[in-house]
Tab-separated table of C-alpha atoms and ligand atoms in Angstrom:
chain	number	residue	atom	x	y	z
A	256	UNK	CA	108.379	83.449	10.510
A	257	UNK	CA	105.882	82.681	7.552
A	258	UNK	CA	102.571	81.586	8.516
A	259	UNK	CA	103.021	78.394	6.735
A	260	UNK	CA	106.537	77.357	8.191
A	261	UNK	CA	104.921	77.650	11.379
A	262	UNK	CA	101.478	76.137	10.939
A	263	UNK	CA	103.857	73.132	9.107
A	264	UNK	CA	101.587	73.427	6.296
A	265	UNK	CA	102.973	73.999	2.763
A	266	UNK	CA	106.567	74.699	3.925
A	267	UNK	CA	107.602	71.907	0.970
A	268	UNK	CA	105.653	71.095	-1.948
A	269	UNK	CA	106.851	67.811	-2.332
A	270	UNK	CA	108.655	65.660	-0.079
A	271	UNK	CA	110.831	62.538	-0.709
A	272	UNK	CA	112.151	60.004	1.335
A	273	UNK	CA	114.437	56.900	-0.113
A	274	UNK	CA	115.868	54.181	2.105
A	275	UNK	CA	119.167	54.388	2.252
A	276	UNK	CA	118.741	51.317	5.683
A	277	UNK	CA	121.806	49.002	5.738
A	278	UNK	CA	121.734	45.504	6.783
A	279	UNK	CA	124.352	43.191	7.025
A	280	UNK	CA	125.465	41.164	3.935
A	281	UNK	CA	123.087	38.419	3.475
A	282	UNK	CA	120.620	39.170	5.787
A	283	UNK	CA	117.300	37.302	4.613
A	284	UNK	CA	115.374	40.417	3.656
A	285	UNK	CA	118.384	42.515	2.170
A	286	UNK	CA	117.955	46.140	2.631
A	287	UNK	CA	118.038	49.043	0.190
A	288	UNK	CA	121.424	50.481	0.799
A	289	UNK	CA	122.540	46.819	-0.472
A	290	UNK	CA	120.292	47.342	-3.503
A	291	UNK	CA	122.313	50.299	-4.558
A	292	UNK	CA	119.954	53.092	-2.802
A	293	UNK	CA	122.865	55.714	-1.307
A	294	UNK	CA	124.234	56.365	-4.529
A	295	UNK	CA	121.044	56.736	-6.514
A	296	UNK	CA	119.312	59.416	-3.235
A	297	UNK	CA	122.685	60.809	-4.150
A	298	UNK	CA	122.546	61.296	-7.380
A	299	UNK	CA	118.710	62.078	-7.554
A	300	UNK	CA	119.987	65.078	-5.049
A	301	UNK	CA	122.590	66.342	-6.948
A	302	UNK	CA	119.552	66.207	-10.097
A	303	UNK	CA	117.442	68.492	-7.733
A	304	UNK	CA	119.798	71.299	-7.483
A	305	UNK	CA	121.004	71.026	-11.133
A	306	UNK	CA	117.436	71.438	-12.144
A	307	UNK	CA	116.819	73.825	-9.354
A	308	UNK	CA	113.660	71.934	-8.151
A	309	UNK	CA	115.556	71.843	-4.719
A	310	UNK	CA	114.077	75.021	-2.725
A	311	UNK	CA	110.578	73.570	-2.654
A	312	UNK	CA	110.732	69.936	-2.690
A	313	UNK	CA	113.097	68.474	0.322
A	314	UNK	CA	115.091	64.900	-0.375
A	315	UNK	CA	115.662	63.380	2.673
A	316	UNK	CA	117.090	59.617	3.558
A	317	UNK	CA	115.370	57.637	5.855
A	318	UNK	CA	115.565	54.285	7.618
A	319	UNK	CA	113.560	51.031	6.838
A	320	UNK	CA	110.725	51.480	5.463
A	321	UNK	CA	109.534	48.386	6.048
A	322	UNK	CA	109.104	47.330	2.573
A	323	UNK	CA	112.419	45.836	2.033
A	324	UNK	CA	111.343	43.405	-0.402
A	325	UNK	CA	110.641	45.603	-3.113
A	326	UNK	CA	113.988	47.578	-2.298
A	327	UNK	CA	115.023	50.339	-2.993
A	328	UNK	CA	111.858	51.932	-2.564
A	329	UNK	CA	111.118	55.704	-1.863
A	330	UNK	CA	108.102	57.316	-0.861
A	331	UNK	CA	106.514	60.704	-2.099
A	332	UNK	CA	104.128	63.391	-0.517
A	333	UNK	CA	102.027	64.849	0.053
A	334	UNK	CA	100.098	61.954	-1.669
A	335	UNK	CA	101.891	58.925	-0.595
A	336	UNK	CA	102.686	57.515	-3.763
A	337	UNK	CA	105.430	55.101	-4.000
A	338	UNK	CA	108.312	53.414	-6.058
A	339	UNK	CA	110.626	51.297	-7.253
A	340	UNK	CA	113.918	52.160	-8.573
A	341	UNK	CA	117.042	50.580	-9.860
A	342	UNK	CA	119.040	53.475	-11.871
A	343	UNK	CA	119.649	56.944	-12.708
A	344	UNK	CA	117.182	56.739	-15.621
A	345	UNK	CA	114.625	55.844	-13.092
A	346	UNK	CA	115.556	59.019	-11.162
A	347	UNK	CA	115.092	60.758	-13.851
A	348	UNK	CA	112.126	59.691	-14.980
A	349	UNK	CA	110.768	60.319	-11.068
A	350	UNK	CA	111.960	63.931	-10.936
A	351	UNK	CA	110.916	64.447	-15.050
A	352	UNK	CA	107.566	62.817	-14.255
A	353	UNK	CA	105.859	62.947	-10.897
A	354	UNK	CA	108.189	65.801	-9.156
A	355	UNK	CA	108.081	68.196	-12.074
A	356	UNK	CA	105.234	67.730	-14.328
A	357	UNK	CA	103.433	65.882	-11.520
A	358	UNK	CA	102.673	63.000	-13.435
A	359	UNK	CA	102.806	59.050	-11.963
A	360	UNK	CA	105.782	57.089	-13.375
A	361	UNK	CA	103.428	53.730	-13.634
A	362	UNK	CA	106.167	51.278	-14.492
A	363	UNK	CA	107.483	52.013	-11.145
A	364	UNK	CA	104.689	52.408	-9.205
A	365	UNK	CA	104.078	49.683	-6.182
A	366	UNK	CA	100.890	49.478	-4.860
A	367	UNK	CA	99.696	49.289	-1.767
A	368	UNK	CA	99.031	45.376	-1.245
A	369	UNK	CA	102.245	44.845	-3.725
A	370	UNK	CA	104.945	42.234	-1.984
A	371	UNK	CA	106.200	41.540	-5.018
A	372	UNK	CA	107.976	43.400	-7.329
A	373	UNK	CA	106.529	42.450	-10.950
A	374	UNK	CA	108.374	40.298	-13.012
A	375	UNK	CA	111.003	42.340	-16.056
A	376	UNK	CA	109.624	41.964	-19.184
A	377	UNK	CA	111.987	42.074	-21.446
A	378	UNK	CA	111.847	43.764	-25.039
A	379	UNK	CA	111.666	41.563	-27.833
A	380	UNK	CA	112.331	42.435	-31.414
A	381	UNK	CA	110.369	40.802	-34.559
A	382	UNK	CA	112.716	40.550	-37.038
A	383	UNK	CA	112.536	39.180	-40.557
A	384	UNK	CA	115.361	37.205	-42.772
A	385	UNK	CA	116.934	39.528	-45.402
A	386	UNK	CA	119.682	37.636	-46.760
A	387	UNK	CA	121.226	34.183	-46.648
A	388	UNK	CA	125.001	33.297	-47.526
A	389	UNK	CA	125.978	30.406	-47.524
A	390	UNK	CA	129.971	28.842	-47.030
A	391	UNK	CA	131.015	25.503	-46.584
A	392	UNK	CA	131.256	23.136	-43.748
A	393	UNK	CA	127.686	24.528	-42.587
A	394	UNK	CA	128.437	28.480	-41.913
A	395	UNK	CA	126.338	31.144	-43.062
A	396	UNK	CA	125.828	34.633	-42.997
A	397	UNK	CA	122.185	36.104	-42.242
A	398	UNK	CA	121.371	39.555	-42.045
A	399	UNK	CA	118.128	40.644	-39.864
A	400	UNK	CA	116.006	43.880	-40.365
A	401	UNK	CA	112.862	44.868	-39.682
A	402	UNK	CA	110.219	44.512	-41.430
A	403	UNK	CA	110.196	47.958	-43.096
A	404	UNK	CA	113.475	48.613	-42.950
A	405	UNK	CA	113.745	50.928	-40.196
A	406	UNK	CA	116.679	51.405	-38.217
A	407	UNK	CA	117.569	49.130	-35.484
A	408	UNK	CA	118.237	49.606	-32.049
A	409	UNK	CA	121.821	50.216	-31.491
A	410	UNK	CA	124.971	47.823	-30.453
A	411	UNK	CA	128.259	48.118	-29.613
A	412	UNK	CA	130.937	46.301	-30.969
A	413	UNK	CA	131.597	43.033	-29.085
A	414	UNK	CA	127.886	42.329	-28.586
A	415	UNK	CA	125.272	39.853	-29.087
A	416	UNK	CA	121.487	39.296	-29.776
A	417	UNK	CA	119.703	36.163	-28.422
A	418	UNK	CA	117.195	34.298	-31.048
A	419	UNK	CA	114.635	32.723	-29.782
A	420	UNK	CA	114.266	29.506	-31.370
A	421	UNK	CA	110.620	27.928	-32.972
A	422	UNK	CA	111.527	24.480	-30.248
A	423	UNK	CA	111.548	27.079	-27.063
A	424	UNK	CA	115.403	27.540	-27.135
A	425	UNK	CA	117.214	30.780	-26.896
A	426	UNK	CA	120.556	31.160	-28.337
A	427	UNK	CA	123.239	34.054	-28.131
A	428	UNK	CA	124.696	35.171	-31.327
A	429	UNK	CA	127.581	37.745	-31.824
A	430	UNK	CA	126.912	40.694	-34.123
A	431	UNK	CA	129.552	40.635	-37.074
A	432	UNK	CA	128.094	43.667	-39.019
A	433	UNK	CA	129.515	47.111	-38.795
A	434	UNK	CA	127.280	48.996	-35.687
A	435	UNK	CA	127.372	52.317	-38.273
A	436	UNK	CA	124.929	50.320	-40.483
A	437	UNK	CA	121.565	50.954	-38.335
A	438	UNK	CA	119.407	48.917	-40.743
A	439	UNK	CA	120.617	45.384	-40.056
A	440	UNK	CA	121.996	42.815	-38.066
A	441	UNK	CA	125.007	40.447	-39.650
A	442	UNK	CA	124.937	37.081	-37.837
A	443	UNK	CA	127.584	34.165	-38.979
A	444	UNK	CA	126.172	30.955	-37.547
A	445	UNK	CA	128.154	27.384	-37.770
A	446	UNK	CA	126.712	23.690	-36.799
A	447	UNK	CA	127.327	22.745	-33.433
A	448	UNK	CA	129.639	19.730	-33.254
A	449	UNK	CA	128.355	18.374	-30.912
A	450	UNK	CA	124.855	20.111	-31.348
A	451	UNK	CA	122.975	22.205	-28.902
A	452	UNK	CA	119.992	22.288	-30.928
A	453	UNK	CA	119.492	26.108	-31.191
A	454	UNK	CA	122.021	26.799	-34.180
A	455	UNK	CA	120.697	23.797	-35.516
A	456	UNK	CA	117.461	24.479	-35.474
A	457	UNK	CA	118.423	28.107	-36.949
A	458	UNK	CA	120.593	26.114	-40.057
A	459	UNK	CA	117.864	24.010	-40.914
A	460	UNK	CA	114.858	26.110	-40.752
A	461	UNK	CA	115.576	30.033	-41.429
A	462	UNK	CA	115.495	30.782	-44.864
A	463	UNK	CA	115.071	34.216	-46.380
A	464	UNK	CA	111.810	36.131	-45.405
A	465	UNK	CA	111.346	34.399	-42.190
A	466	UNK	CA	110.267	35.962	-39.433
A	467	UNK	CA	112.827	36.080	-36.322
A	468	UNK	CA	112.382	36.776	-32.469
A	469	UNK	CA	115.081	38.575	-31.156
A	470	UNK	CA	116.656	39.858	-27.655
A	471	UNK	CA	117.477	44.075	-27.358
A	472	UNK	CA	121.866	43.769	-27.666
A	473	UNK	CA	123.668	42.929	-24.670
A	474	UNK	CA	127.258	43.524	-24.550
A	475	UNK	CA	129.630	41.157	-22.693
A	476	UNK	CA	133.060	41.545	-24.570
A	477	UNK	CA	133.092	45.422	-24.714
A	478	UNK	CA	136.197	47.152	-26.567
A	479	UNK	CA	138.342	49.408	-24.281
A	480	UNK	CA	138.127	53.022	-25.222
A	481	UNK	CA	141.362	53.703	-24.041
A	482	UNK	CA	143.614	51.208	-25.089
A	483	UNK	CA	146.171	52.282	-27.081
A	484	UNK	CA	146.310	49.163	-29.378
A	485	UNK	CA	143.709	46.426	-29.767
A	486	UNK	CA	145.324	43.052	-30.798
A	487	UNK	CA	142.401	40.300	-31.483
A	488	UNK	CA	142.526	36.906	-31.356
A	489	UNK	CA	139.946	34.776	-33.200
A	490	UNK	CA	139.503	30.548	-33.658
A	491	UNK	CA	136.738	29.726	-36.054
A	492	UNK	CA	133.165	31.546	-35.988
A	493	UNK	CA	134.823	33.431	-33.037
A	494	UNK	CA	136.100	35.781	-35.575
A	495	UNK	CA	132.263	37.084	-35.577
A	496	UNK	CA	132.299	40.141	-32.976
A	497	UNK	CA	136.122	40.898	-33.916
A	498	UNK	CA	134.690	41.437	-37.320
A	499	UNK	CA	132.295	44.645	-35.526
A	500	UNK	CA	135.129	45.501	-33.621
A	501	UNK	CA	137.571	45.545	-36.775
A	502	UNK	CA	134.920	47.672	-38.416
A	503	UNK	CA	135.078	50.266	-35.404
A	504	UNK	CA	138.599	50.229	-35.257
A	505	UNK	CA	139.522	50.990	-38.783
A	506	UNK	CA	136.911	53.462	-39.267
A	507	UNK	CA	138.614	55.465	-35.994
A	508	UNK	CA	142.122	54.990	-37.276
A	509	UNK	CA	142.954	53.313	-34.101
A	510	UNK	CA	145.952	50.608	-34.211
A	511	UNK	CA	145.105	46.855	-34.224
A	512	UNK	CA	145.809	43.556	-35.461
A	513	UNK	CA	143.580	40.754	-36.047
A	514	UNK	CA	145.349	36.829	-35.667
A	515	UNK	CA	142.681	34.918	-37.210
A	516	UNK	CA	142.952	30.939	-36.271
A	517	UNK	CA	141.561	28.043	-38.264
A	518	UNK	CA	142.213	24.136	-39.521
A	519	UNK	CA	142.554	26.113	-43.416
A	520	UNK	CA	141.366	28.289	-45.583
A	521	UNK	CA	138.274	26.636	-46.021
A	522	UNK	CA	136.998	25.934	-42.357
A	523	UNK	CA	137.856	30.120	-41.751
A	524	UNK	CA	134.631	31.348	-41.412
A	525	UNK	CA	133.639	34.851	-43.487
A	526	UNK	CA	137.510	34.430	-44.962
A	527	UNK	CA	136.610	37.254	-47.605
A	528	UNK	CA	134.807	39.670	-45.318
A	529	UNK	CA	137.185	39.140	-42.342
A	530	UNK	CA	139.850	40.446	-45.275
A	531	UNK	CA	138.181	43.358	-46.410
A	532	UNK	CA	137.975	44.995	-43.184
A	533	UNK	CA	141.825	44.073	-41.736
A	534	UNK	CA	143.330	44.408	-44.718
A	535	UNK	CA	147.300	44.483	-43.893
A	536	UNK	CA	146.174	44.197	-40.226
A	537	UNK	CA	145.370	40.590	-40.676
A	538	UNK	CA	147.524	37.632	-39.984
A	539	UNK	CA	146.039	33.726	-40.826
A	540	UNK	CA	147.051	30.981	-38.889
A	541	UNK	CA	146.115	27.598	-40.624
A	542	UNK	CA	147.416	24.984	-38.342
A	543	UNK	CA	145.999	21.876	-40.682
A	544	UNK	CA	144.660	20.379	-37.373
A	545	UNK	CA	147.937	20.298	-36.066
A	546	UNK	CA	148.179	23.042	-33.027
A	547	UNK	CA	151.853	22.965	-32.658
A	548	UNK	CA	152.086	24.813	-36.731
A	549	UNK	CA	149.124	26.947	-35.439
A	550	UNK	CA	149.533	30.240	-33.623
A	551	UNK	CA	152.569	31.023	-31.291
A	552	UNK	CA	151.131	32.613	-28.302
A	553	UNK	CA	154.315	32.828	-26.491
A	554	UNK	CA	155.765	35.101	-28.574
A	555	UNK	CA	152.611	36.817	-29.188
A	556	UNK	CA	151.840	37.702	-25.795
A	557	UNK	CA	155.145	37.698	-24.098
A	558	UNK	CA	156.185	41.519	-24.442
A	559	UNK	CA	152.570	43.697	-24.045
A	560	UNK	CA	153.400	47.250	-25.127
A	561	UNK	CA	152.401	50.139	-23.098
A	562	UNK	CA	148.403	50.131	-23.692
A	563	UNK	CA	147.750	47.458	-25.363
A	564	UNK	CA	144.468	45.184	-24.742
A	565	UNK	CA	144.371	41.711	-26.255
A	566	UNK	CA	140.817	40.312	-26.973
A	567	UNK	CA	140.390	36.242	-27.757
A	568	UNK	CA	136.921	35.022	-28.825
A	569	UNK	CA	136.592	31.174	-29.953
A	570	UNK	CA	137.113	27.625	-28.303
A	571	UNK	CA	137.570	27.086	-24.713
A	572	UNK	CA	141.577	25.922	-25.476
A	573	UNK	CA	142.187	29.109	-27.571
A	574	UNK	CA	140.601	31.737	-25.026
A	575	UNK	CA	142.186	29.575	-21.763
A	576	UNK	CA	145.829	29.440	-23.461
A	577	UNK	CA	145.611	33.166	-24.263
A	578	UNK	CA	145.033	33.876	-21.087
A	579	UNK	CA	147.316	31.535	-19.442
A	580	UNK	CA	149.972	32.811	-21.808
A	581	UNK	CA	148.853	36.688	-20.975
A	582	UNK	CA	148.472	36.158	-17.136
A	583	UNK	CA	151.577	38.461	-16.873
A	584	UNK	CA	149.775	41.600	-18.448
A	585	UNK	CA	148.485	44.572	-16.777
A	586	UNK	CA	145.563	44.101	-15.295
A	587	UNK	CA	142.294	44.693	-16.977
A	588	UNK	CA	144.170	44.725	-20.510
A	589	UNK	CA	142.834	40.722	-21.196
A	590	UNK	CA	139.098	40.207	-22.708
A	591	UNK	CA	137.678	37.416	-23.739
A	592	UNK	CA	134.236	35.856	-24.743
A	593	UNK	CA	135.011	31.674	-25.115
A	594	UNK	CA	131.910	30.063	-27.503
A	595	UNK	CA	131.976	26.293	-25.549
A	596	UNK	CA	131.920	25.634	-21.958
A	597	UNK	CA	135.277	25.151	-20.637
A	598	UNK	CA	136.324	21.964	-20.498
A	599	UNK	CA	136.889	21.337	-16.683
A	600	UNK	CA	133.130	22.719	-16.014
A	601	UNK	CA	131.582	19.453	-16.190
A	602	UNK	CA	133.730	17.946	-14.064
A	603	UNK	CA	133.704	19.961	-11.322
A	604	UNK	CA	132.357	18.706	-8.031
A	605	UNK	CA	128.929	19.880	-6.919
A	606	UNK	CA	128.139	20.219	-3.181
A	607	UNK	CA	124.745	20.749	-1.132
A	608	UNK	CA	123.881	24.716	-0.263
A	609	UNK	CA	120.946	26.988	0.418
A	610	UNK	CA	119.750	29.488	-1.383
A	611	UNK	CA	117.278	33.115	-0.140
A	612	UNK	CA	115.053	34.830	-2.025
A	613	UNK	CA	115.094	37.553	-0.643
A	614	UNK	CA	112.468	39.908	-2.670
A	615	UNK	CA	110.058	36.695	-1.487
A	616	UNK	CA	111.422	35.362	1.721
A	617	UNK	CA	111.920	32.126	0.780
A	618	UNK	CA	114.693	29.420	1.714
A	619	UNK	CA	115.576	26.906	-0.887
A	620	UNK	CA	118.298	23.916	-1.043
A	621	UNK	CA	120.438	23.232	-4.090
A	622	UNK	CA	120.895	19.552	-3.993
A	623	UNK	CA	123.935	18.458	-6.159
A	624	UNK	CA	122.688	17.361	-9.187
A	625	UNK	CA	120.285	20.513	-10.055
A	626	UNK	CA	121.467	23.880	-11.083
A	627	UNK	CA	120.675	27.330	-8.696
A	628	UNK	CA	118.454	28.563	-11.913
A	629	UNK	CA	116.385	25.268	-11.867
A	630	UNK	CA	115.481	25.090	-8.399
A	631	UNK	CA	114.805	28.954	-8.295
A	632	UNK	CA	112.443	28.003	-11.550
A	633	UNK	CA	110.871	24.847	-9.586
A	634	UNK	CA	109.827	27.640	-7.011
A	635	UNK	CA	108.289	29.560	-9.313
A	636	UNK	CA	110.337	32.425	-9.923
A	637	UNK	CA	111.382	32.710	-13.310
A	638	UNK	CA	114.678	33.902	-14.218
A	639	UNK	CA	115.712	34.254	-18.094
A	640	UNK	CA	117.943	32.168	-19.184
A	641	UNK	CA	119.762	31.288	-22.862
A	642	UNK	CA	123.079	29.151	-22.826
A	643	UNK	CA	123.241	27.775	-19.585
A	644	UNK	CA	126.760	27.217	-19.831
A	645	UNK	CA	127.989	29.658	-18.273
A	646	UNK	CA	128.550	32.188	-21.353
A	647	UNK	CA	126.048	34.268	-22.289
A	648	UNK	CA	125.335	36.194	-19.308
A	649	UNK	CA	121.399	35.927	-19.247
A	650	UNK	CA	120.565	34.700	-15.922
A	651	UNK	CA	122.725	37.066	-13.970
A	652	UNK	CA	121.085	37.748	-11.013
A	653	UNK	CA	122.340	40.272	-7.877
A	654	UNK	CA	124.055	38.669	-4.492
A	655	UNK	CA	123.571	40.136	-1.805
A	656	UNK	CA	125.440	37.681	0.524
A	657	UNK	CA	127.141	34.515	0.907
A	658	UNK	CA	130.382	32.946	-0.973
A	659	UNK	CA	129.821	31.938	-4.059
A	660	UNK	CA	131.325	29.830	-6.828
A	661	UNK	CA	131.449	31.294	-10.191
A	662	UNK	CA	131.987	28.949	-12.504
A	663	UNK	CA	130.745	31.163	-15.552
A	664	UNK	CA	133.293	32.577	-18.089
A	665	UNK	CA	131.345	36.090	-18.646
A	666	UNK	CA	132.374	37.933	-15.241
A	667	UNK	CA	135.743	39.353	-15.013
A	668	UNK	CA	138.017	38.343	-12.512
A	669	UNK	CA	137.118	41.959	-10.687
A	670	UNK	CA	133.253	41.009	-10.666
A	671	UNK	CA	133.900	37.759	-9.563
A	672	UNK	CA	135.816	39.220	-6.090
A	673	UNK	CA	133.454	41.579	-5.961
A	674	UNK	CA	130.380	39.085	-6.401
A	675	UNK	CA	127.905	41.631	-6.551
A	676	UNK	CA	126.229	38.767	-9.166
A	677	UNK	CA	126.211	35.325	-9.920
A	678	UNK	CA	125.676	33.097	-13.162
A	679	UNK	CA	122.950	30.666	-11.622
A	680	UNK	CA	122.722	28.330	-14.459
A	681	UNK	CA	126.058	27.496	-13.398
A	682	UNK	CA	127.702	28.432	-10.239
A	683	UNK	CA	127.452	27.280	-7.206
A	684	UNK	CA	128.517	27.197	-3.768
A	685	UNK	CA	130.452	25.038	-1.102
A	686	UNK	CA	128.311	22.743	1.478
A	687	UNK	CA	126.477	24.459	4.167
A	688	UNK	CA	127.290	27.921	2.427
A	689	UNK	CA	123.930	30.119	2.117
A	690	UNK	CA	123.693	32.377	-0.868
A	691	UNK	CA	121.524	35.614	-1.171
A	692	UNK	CA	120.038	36.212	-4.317
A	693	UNK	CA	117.909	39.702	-4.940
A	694	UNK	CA	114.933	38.503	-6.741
B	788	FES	S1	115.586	48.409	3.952
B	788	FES	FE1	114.536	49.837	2.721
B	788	FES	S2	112.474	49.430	3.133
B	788	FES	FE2	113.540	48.159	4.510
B	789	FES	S1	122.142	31.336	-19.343
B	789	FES	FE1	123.963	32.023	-20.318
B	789	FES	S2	125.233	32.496	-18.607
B	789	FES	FE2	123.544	31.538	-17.739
């Protein structure tokens, strides 16, 4: 036996241990197997021997570490040092950084007195007005790009940018523009009726050569990869991320269909764009204001063929009739992102329930008439937030226990059984029900 093995000196140069301690759901302090730690010591395994950095630096799990509140957390020696992680690019960044080139990762470094993680800060883009059109009945078209030009970070079809507002409001905005065309950002914005404020605000004040605050992309109403045809479904400025996804589409060859819905000609937003990239895969349906000459779902929807996915973006009535009138297809092969709240939202009845905290061990009540996200704010945690109807998907934040009530329209119906998150500018929970939230 070596010298070292047996003096237990040097027999590893480095050696990591990550929580993978389970606790029951909800428990007050959550634990880092709930925070997603087994898959990630895993996967930052698997990394080790891939890289072949496994023979002298040992991975091991461990129990509680005792600083569940910063979960998952791992620890490293010989020096001690430890972190924070959430994903596989943190791994990486761990075995890149400090177990390779023996450098600290800093943005995921906790402290010794830390008990609380700090807060996200997310990336913000500045942003200046290129180009105004303008269309009746209050639409227009603005493009976005950076000040010199540069390329853009990169979206997918189906997403959306948030603009932050000059009165402190943030508002989500589809991307319409093709994502192949790096330099810019194609926005088509309509007035509210009745107004929010932050397209208002937008209508009134943006002109060209403005400077605009903007979120990174987020993408909510992804196209599927593997569907074998796409038929979209748009009312009104809805048509704005079918328009990216059209773009995507036609440039792959891939077969789909666009039914565009609107009062007339007039009131359908982008009519000449929309045109240009459907071409012959573009049907109009005017209805005059009258829905029973607008768009016959029934026979629309009634026969799916084998791999087709239908996507509806517009009003609450379109997006909840399409997928009334779809309930019978496969599963998984219905998308939708509505623009308004649905209509039954504000009606619903709100009961009494308790919230945890528990990154900061803290037990809150939700009376009935505030939201989850306001009394988490009144506490002093601040959680980002844009629509708060429901929509957007801004203030998601993890559950780690309890039954909630989603009442937003971004999760699909899988995420809400699973309710690994929650919307908390608008769901809720039943009386005497205690929810878990991991911030
Ligand atoms: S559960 Fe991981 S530190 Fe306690
Ligand atoms: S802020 Fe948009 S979903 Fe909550």
């Amino acid at each position: 036996m070596k010298a070292t093995a047996a003096s237990g000196e040097g027999y590893f140069d480095i050696h990591v241990f990550c929580c993978v301690n389970e606790r029951a759901p909800g428990h007050h302090r959550g634990s880092c197997s709930a925070r997603g730690s087994v898959a990630l010591q895993e996967y930052m395994k698997a990394r080790g021997k891939e890289l072949k950095i496994n023979q002298r630096i040992r991975m091991n799990k461990c129990g509680c570490l005792d600083r569940c509140e910063l979960g998952p957390v791992m620890v490293i020696y010989p020096e001690g040092t430890w972190y924070h992680y959430r994903s596989r690019e943190d791994i990486d960044e761990i075995l890149d950084s400090h177990v390779t080139h023996g450098r600290l990762v800093e943005r995921l470094l906790l402290r010794t007195e830390q008990k609380v993680l700090d807060p996200k800060v997310s990336t913000r883009l500045e942003l200046k007005v290129s180009g105004i059109d303008e269309y009746p009945h209050d639409i227009r078209r603005y493009e976005l790009m950076r000040d010199d030009g540069g390329d853009l970070p990169e979206f997918e079809p189906g997403a959306h940018i948030d603009l932050f507002t000059g009165d402190g409001l943030r508002r989500s905005y589809s991307l319409a523009g093709d994502c192949a065309v790096r330099d810019r950002y194609v926005l088509g914005i309509r007035r509210e009726q009745p107004s929010r404020g932050g397209s208002d605000w937008l209508l009134d004040h943006l002109a060209v050569g403005d400077d605009v605050v903007a979120s990174l992309p987020s993408n909510n109403f992804p196209l599927n990869e593997t569907a074998a045809r796409h038929t979209l479904i748009a009312g009104g400025i809805g048509v704005t991320p079918v328009m990216a996804m059209g773009y995507q589409l036609s440039r792959q060859g891939m077969d789909c269909h666009l039914h565009f819905c609107a009062p007339d000609e007039a009131r359908a937003p982008l009519l000449e764009e929309v045109q240009s990239i459907f071409g012959d895969n573009l049907t109009l349906h005017f209805d005059n204001g009258d829905p029973a000459q607008g768009i016959d779902l029934d026979r629309l929807l009634e026969n799916p063929s084998e791999g087709e996915h239908v996507y509806v973006c517009g009003p609450a009535g379109l997006v909840g009739s399409v997928r009334e009138k779809a309930a019978h297809w496969p599963a998984g092969t219905v998308h939708w992102e509505p623009f308004t709240p649905e209509a039954d939202q504000a009606t619903q009845r709100n009961e009494v329930f308790e919230v945890v905290l528990s990154r900061r061990n803290l037990r809150l009540e939700v009376p009935t008439d505030k939201t989850l996200l306001e009394v988490v704010r009144e506490a002093g945690v601040e959680i980002e937030s844009s629509c708060e109807d429901g929509l957007c998907g801004c203030c998601r934040i993890g559950l780690l226990g309890g039954v909630p009530e989603h009442r937003d329209l971004v999760l699909t119906d899988a995420e809400k059984a699973s309710s690994a998150d929650i919307m908390t500018c608008v769901s809720r929970a039943k009386a005497g029900e205690v929810l878990v939230l991991d911030i």
